[in-house]
PDB file of C-alpha atoms in Angstrom:
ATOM      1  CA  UNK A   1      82.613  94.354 118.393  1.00 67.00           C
ATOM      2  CA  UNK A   2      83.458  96.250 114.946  1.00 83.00           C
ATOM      3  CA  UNK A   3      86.529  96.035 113.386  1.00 87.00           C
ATOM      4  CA  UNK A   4      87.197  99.631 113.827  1.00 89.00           C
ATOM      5  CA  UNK A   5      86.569  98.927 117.823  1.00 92.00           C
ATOM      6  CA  UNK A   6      89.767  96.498 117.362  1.00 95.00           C
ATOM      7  CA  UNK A   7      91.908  99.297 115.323  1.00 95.00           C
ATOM      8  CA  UNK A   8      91.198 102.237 117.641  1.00 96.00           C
ATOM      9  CA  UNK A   9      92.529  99.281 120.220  1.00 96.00           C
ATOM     10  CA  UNK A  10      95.559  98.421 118.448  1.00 97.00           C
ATOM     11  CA  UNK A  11      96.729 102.306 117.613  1.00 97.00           C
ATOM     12  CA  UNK A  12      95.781 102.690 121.552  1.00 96.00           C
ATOM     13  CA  UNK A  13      98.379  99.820 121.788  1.00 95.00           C
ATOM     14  CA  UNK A  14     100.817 101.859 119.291  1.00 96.00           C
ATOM     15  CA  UNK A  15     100.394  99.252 116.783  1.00 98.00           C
ATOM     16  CA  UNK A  16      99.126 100.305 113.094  1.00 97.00           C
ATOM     17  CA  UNK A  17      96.909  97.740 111.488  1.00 97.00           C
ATOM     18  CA  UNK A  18      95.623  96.497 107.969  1.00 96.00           C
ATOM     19  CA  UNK A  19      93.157  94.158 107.587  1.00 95.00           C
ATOM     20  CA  UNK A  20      92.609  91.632 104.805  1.00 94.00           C
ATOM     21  CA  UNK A  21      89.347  90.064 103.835  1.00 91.00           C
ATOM     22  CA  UNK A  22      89.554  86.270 102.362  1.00 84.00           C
ATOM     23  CA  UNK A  23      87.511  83.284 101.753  1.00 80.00           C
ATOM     24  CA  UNK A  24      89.160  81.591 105.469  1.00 74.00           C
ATOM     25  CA  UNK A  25      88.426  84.934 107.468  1.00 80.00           C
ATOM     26  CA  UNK A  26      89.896  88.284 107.799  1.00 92.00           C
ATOM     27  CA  UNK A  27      93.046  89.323 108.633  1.00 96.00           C
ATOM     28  CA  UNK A  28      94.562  91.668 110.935  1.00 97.00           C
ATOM     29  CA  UNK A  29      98.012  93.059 109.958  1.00 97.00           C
ATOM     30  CA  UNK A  30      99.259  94.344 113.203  1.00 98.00           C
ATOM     31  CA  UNK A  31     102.741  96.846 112.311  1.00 97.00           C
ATOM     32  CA  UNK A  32     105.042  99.072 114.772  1.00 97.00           C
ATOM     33  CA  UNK A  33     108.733  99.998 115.399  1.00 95.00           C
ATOM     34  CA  UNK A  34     111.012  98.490 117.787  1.00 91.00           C
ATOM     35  CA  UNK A  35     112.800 100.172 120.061  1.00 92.00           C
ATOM     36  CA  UNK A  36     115.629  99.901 118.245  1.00 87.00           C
ATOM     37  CA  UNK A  37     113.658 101.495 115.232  1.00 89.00           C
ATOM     38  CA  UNK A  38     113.583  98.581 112.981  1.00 85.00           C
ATOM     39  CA  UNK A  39     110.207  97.434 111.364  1.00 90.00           C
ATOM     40  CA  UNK A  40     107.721  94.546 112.662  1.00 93.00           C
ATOM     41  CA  UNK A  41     104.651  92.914 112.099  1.00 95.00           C
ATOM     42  CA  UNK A  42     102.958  89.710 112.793  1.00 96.00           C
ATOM     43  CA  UNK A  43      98.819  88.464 111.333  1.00 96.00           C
ATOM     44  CA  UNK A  44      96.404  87.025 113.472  1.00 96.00           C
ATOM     45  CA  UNK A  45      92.997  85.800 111.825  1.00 95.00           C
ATOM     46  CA  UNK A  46      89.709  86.302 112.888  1.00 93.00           C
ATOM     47  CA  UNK A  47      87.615  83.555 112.051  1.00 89.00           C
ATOM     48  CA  UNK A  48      83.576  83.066 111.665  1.00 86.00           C
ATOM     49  CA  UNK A  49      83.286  86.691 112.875  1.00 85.00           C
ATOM     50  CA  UNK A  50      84.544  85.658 116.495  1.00 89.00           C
ATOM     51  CA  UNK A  51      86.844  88.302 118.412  1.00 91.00           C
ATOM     52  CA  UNK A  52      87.429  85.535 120.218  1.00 92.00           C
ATOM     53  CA  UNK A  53      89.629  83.532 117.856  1.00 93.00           C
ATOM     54  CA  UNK A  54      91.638  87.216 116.990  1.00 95.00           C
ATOM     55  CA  UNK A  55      92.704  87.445 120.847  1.00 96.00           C
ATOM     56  CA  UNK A  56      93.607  83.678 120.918  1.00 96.00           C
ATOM     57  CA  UNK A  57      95.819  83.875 117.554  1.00 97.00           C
ATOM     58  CA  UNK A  58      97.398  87.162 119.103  1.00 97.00           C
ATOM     59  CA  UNK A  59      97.829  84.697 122.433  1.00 97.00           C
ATOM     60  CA  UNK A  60      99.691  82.389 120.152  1.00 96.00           C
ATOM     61  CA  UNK A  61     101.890  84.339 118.881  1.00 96.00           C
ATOM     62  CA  UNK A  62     102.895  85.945 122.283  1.00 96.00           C
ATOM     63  CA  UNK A  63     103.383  82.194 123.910  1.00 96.00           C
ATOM     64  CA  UNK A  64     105.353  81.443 120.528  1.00 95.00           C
ATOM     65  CA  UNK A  65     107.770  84.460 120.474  1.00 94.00           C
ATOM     66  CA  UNK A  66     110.903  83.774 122.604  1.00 94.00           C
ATOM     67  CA  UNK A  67     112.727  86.559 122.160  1.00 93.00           C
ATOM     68  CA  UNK A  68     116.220  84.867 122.905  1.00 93.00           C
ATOM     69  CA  UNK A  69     115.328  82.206 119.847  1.00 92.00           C
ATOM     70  CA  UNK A  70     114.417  84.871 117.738  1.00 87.00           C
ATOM     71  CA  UNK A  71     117.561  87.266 118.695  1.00 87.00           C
ATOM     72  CA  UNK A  72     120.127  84.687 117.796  1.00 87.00           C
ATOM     73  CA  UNK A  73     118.281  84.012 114.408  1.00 86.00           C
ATOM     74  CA  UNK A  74     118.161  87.627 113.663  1.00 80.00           C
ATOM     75  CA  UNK A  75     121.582  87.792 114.559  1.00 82.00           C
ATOM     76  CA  UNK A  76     122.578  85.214 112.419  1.00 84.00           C
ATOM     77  CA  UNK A  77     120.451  86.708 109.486  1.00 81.00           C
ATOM     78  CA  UNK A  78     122.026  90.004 109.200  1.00 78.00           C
ATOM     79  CA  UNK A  79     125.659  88.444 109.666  1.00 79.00           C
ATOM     80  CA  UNK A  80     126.645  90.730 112.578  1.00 72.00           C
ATOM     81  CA  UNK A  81     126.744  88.599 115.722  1.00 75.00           C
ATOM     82  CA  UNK A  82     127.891  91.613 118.265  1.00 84.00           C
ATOM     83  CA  UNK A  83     126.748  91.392 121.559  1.00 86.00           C
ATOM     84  CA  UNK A  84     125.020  94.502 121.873  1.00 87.00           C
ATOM     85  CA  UNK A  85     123.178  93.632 118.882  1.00 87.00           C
ATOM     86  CA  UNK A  86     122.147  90.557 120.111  1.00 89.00           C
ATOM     87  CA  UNK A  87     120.991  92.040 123.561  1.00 91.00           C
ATOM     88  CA  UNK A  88     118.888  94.923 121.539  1.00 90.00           C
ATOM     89  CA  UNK A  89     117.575  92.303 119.792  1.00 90.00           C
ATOM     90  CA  UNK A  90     116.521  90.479 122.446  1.00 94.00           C
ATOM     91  CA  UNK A  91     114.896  93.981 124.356  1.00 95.00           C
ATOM     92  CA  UNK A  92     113.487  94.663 121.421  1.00 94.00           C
ATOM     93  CA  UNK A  93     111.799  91.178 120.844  1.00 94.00           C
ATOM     94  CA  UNK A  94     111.058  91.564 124.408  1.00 96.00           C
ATOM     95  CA  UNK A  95     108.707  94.415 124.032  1.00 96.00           C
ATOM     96  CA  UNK A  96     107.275  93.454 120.775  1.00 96.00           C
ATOM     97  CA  UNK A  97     105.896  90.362 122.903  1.00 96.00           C
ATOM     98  CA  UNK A  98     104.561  92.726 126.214  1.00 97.00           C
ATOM     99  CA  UNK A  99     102.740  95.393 123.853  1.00 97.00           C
ATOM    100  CA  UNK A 100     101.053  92.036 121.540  1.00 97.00           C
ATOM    101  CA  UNK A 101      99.862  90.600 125.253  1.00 97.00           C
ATOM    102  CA  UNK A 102      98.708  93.936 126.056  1.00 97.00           C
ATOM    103  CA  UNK A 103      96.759  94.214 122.654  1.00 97.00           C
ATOM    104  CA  UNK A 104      95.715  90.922 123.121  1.00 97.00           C
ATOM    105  CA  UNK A 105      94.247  91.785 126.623  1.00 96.00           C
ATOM    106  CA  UNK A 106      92.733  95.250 125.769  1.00 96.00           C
ATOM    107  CA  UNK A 107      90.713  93.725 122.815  1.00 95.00           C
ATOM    108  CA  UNK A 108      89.481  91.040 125.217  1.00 94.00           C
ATOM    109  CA  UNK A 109      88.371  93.562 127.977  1.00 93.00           C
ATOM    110  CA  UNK A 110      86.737  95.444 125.657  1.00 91.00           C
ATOM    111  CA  UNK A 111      84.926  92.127 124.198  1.00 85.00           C
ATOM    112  CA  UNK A 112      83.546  91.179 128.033  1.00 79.00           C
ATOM    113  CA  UNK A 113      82.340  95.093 128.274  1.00 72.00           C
ATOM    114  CA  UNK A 114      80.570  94.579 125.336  1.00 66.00           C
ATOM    115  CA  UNK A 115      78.496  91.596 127.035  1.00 57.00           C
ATOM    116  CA  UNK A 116      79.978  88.558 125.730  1.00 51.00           C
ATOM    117  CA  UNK A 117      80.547  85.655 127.693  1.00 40.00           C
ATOM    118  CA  UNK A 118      84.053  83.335 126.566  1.00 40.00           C
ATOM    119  CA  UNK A 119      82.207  81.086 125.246  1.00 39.00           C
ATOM    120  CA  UNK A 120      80.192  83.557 122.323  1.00 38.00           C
ATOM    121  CA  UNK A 121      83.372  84.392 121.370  1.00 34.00           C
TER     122      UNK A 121
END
């Protein structure tokens, strides 16, 4: 799978990416709105050239994101612990984490079209 396979996946997905070659492995920079507007992004590395290890870092960071945890410490960031600030947060957070799984699964599917079993990956 190219790398411009994975970005025509991700914009699919509504996400924008940049990717960033170093000596550990390149890395995707995957960026969108919230619903709410405000800006977000999150890296995943793909390492030794492996899809594979892309969709399992973008796994991670969906098992990872609760977006209750991360409401209250946004909250508490900005200094304006509202209620409906803290519920946007959390439906925002909330659909940052379906559209990363969904990313996450499309690059996958298109990874098994291409032929490859789990374990090549």
């Amino acid at each position: 799978m190219l790398h411009s396979d994975i970005i025509k996946i991700a914009v699919k997905n509504g996400w924008q990416v940049t990717i960033t070659n170093s000596d550990n492995g390149l890395f995707f920079d995957f960026h969108r709105r919230t619903l709410g507007g405000l800006p977000f992004s999150f890296t995943a590395e793909l390492t030794d050239g492996l899809v594979g290890t892309l969709v399992d870092e973008i796994i991670s960071f969906v098992d990872a994101l609760d977006p209750e945890r991360f409401a209250v410490e946004w909250i508490e960031a900005i200094g304006e612990p509202s209620p409906a600030r803290y519920l946007q947060a959390v439906v925002d957070m909330d659909d940052i984490r379906t559209h990363a799984w969904l990313l996450a699964f499309d690059i996958s599917t298109a990874l098994d079209a291409d032929g490859y079993r789990s374990e090549e990956r």
